[in-house]
Coordinates of C-alpha atoms in Angstrom, one line a residue:
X1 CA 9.5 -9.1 -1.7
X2 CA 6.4 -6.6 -1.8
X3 CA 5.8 -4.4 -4.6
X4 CA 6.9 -1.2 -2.5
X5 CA 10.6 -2.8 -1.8
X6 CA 10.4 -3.4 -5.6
X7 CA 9.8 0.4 -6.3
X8 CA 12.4 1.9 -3.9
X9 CA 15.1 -0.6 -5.6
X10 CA 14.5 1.0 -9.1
X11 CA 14.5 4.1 -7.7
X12 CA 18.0 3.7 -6.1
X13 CA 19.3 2.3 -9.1
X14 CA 17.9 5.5 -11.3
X15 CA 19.1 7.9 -8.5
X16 CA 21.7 10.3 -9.2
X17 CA 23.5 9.6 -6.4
X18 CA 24.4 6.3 -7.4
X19 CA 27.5 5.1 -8.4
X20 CA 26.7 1.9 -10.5
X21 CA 28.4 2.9 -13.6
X22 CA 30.3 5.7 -13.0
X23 CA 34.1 6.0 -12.4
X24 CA 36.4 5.1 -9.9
X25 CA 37.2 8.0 -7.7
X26 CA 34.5 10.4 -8.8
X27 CA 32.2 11.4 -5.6
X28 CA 28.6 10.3 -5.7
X29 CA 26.4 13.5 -6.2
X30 CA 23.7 13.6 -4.1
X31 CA 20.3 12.4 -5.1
X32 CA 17.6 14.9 -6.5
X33 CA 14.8 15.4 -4.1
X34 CA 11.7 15.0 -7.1
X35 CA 9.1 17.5 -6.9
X36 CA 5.9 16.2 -5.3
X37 CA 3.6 14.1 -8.2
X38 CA 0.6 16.9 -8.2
X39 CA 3.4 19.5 -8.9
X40 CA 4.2 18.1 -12.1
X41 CA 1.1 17.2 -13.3
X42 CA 0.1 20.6 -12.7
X43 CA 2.5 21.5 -15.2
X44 CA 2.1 19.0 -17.4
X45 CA -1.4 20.2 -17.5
X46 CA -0.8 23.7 -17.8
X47 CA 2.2 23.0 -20.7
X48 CA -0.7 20.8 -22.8
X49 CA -2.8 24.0 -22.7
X50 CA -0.3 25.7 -23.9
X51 CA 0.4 23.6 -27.1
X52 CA -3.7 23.4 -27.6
X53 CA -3.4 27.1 -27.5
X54 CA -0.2 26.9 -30.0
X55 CA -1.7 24.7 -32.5
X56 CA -5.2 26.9 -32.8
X57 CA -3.5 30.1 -33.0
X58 CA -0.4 28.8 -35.9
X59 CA -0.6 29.7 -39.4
X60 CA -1.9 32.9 -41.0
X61 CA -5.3 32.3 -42.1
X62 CA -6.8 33.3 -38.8
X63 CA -5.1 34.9 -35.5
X64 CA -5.1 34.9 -32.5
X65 CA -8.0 37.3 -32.0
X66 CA -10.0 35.6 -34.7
X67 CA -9.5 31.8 -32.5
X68 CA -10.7 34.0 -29.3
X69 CA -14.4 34.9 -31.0
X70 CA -14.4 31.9 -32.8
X71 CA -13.9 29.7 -29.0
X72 CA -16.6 32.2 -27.8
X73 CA -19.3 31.2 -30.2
X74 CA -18.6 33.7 -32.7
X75 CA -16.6 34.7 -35.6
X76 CA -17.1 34.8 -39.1
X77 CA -18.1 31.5 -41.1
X78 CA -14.2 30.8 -42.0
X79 CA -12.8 31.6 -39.0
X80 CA -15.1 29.5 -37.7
X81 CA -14.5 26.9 -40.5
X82 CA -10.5 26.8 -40.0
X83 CA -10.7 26.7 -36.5
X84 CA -13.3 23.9 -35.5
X85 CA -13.0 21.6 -39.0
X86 CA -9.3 22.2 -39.4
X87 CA -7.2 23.2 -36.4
X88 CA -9.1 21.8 -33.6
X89 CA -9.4 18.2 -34.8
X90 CA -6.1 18.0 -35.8
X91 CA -4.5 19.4 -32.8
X92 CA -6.8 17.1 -30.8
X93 CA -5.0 14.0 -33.2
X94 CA -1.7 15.3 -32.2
X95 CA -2.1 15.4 -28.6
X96 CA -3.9 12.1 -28.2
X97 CA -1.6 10.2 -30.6
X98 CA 1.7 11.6 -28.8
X99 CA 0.0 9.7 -25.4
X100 CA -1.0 6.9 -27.0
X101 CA 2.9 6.2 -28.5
X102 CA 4.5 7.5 -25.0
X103 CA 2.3 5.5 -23.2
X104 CA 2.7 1.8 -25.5
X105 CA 7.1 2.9 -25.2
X106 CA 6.4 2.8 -21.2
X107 CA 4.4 -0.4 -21.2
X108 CA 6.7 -2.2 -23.8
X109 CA 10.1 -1.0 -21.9
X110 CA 8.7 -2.2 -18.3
X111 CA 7.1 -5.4 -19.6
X112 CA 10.9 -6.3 -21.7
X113 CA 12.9 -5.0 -19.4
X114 CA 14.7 -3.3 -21.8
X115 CA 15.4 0.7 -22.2
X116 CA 15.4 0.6 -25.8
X117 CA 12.5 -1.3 -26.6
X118 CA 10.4 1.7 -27.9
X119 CA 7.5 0.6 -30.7
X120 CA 9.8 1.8 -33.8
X121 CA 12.7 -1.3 -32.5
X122 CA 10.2 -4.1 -31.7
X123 CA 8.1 -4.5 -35.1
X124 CA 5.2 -2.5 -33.4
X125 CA 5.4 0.1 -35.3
X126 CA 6.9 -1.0 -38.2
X127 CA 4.1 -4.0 -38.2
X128 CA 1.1 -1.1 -37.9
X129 CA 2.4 1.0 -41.0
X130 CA 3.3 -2.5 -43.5
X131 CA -0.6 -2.8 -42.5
X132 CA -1.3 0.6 -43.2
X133 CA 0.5 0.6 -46.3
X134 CA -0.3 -2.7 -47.7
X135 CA -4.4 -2.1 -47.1
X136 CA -3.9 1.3 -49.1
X137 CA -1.8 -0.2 -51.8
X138 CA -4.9 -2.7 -52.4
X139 CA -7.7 -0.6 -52.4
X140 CA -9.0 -1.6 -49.1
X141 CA -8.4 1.4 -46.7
X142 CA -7.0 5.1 -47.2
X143 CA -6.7 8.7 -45.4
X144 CA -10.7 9.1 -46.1
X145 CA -11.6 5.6 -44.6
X146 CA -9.9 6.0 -41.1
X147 CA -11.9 2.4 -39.5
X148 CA -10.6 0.6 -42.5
X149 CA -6.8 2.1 -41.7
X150 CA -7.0 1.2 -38.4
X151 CA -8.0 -2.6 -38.4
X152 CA -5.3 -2.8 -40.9
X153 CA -2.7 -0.5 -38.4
X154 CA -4.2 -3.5 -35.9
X155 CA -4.0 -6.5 -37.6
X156 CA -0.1 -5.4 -38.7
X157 CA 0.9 -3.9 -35.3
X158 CA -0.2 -7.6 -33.5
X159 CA 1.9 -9.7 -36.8
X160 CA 5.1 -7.5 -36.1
X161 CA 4.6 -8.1 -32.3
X162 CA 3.6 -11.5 -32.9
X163 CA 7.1 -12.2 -34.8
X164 CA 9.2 -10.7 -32.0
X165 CA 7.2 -13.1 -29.4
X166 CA 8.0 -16.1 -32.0
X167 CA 11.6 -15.1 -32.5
X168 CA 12.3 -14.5 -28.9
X169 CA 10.8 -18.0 -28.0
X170 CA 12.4 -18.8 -24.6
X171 CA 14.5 -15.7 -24.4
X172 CA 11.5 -13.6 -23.9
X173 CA 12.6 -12.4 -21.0
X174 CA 16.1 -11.4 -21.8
X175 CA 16.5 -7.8 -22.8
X176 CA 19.2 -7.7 -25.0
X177 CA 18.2 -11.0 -26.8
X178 CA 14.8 -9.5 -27.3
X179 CA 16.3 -6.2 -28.6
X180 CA 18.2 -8.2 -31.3
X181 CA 14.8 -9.4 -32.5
X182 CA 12.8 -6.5 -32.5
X183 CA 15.4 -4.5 -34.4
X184 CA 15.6 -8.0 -36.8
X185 CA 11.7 -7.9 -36.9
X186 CA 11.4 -4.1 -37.5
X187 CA 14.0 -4.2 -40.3
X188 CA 12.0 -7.2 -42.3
X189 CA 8.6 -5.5 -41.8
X190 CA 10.3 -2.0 -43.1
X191 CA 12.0 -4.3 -46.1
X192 CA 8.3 -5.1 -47.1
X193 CA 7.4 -1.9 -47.3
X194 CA 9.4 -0.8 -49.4
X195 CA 8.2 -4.0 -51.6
X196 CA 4.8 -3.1 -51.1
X197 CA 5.9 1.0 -52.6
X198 CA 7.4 -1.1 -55.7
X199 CA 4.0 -2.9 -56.2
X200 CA 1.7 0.0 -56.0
X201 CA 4.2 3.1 -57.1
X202 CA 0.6 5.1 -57.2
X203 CA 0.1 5.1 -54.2
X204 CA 3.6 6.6 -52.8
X205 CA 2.0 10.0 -52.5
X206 CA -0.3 9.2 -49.4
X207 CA 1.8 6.2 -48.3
X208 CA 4.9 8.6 -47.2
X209 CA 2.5 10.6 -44.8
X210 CA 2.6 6.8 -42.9
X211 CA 6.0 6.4 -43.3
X212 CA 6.8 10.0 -42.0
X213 CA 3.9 10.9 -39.6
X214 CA 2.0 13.4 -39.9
X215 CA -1.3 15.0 -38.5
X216 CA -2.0 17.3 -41.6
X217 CA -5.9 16.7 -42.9
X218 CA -6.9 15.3 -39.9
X219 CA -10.4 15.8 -39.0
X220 CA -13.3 14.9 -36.9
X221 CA -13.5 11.9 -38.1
X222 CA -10.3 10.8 -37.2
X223 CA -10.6 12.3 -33.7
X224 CA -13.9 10.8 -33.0
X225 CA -12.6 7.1 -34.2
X226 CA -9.2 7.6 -31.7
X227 CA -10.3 9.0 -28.6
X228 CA -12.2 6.0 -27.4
X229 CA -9.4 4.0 -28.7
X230 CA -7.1 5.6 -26.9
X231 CA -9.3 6.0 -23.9
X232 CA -9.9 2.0 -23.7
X233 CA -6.3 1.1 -24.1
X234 CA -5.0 4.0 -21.7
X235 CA -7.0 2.7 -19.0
X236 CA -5.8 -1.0 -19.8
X237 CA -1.9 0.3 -19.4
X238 CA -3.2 2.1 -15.9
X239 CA -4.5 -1.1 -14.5
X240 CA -1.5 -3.0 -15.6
X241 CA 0.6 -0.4 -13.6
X242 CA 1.5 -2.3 -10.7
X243 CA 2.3 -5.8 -12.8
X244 CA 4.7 -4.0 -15.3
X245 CA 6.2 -2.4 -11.7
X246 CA 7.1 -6.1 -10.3
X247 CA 8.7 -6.9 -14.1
X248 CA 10.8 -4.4 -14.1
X249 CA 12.2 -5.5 -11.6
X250 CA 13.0 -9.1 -13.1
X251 CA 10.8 -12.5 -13.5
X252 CA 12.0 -14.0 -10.6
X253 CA 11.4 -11.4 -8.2
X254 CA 7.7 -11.1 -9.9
X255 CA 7.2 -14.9 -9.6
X256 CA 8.9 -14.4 -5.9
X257 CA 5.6 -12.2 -4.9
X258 CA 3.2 -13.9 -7.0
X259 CA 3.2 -12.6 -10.5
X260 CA 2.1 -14.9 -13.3
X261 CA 5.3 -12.9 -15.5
X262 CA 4.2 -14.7 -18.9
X263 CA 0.4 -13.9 -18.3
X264 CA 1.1 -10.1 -17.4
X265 CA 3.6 -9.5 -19.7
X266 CA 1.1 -11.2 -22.7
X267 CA -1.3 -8.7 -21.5
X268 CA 1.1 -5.9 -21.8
X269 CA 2.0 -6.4 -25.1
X270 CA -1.5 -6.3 -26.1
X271 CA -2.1 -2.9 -24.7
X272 CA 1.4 -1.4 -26.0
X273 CA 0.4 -3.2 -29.6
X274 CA -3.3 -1.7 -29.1
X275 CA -2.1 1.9 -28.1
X276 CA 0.9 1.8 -31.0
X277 CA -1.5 0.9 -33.7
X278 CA -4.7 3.1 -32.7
X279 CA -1.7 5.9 -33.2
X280 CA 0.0 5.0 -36.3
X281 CA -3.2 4.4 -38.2
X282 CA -4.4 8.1 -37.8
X283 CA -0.7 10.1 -37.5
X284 CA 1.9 7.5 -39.1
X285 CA 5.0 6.7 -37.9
X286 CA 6.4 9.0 -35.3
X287 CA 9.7 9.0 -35.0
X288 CA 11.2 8.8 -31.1
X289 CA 7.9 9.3 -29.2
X290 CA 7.6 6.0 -27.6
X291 CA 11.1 5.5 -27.2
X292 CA 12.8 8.9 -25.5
X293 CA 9.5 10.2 -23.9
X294 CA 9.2 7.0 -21.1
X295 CA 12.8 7.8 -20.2
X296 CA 11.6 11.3 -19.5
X297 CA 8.5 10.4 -17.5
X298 CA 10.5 8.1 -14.8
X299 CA 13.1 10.6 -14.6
X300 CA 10.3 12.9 -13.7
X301 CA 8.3 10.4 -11.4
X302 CA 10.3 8.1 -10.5
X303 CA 10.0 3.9 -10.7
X304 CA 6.6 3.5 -9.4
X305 CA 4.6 3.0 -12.8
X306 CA 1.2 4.4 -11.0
X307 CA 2.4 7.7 -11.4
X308 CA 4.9 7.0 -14.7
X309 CA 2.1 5.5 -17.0
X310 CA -0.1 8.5 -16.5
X311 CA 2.5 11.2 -16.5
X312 CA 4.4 9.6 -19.5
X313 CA 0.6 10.5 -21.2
X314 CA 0.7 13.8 -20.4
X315 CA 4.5 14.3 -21.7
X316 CA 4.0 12.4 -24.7
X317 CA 1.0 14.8 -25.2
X318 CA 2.7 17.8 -24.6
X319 CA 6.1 16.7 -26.9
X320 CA 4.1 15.8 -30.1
X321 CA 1.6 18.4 -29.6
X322 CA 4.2 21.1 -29.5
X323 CA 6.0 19.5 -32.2
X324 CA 3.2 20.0 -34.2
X325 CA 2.2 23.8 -33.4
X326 CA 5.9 24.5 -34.2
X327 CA 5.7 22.6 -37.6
X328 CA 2.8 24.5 -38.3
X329 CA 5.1 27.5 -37.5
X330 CA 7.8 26.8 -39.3
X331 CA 6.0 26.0 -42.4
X332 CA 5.2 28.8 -43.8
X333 CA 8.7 30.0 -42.5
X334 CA 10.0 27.5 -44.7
X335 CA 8.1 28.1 -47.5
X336 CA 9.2 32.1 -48.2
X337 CA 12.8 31.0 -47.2
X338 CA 13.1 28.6 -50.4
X339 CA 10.5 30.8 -52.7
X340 CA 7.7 28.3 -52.9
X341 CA 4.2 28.8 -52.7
X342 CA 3.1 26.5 -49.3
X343 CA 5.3 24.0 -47.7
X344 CA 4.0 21.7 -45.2
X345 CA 6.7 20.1 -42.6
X346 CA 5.9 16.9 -41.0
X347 CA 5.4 16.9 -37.2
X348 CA 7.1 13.3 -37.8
X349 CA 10.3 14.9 -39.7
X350 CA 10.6 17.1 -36.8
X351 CA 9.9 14.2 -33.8
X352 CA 12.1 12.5 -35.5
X353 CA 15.0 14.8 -36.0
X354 CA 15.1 15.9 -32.3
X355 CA 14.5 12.3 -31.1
X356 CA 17.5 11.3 -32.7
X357 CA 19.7 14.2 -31.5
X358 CA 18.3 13.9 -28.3
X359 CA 19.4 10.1 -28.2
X360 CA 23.1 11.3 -29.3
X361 CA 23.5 13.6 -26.8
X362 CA 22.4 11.1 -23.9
X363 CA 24.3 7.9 -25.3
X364 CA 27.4 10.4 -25.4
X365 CA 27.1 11.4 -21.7
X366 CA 26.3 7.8 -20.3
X367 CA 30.0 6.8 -22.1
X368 CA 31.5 9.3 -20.5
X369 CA 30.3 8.8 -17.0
X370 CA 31.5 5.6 -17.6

């Protein structure tokens, strides 16, 4: 079995013409013809310049005009301040953080086989904020130490995945097994911190933007220390496109064309811990990304990973940096609706929020195709 046979399998199975799961007697719509791969990174491309547009121009500081002069090389000293120190740098987080998650969700649900093994269900992400957490609680990291936040993300992220790769022990490469224990793993991680917000009540106040996720006060420094990050790992997930292909696809096909399964899907992990963590230690904990916005990107592109892995960057991009041009919409919104002074909303609140209704409406129309 060649890779290529592999590809066109998983795309039959995903087809919508296919009748694997749906009821007896119903006729077999015929399968979508997908549009061509530079179509839709076109607009990919064009829809993440329209949420870097979104998040410069939201709030009421500065508009739209204001942005324009300011992007020129002009505009008055705040203008320019808001802009380049506040708005830029955090939409730049956003962006890069919503590929980073999308991209680890991708790598983790091809490597495990498994359609719900997104970072927030296999102690990824849980791991990467007890780290976060627990290093602010002590005194060793905090929002104006970003490094220090970071190697603690790390060092959390890899225990939690670490855990699930104990737990699973032979049943590694069973998906439901290994969905058990990452939802087992994530749960104990999440238990301790909450034990760690009992130890250190003090520091609840900057903890719950980790818990929540969100990408206000993010500056330079912050972008500077996640670009490369992201960049390194990125290109890691890339290269590993044509292993995590041949997994999907099951170990003993892989093994059939010469895969070394436990090798590749080691080095998987790594990158989707890597990716997870690099995101986490700079935005938190956003809710959904890396588990609906994979699903998304295959729908889009298809089974073939070389084109998934990139495009699920782009859409992760796109989804958390519109969620947060719209938070910074809503906000003030918000704030004159219930009479207070300046409301910020989470972009994680709101990830998390349409995530979750998102996965509602699609677990409610797979039972009734059933």
């Amino acid at each position: 079995m060649t890779a290529t046979t592999s590809v066109r399998d998983l795309d039959r199975q995903q087809s919508p013409g296919s009748v694997r799961g749906r009821g007896r007697g119903r006729r077999p719509r015929p399968a979508s013809r997908r549009p061509p791969a530079w179509a839709l990174f076109g607009l990919l491309a064009v829809g993440l310049a329209l949420v870097v547009a979104g998040g410069l121009v939201a709030g009421r500081a500065v508009g739209a005009g204001e942005v324009a002069d300011v992007l020129r090389g002009g505009g008055e000293p705040l203008a320019r301040h808001v802009v380049l120190r506040l708005r830029l740098p955090r939409t730049l987080v956003a962006v890069t953080a919503g590929a980073c998650l999308a991209l680890a969700g991708l790598v983790l649900q091809a490597a495990l086989r498994n359609p719900l093994a997104g970072p927030e269900v296999t102690g990824v992400t849980p791991g990467a904020v007890l780290g976060a957490v627990a290093a602010t609680g002590l005194g060793l990291a905090g929002w104006e130490s970003p490094f220090a936040v970071v190697v603690a993300a790390c060092a959390g992220g890899f225990t939690g995945a670490g855990l699930l790769w104990l737990l699973a022990g032979r049943d590694r490469g069973d998906p439901d097994r290994t969905a058990v224990h990452g939802v087992l793993v994530s749960a104990v991680l999440s238990g301790l911190t909450a034990m760690v917000l009992l130890v250190a009540p003090g520091e609840l106040g900057s903890v719950v933007q980790w818990l929540v996720g969100s990408t206000e006060g993010r500056v330079m420094d912050h972008w500077h220390l996640l670009w490369p990050w992201a960049a390194v790992w990125g290109l890691a997930a890339c290269l590993l496109a044509a292993p995590l292909t041949l997994l999907r696809c099951g170990d003993e096909q892989a093994a059939a064309a010469g895969l070394s399964t436990g090798r590749a899907r080691l080095a998987a992990l790594v990158c989707a811990v890597a990716l997870t963590a690099g995101a986490v230690a700079v935005v938190g904990a956003l809710g959904f990304v890396g588990l609906l916005v994979p699903h998304l990107a295959l729908a889009l592109f298809g089974a073939d990973l070389r084109g998934a892995l990139p495009g699920a960057a782009l859409l992760g991009a796109v989804v958390v940096g519109g969620a947060d041009a719209t938070a910074q919409w809503l906000s003030p919104v918000l704030a004159d609706a219930l009479g207070t002074d300046r409301l910020s909303l989470p972009t994680g609140a709101l990830t998390t929020g349409v995530g979750a209704a998102l996965l509602l409406i699609v677990a409610r129309r797979r039972q009734e195709e059933r």
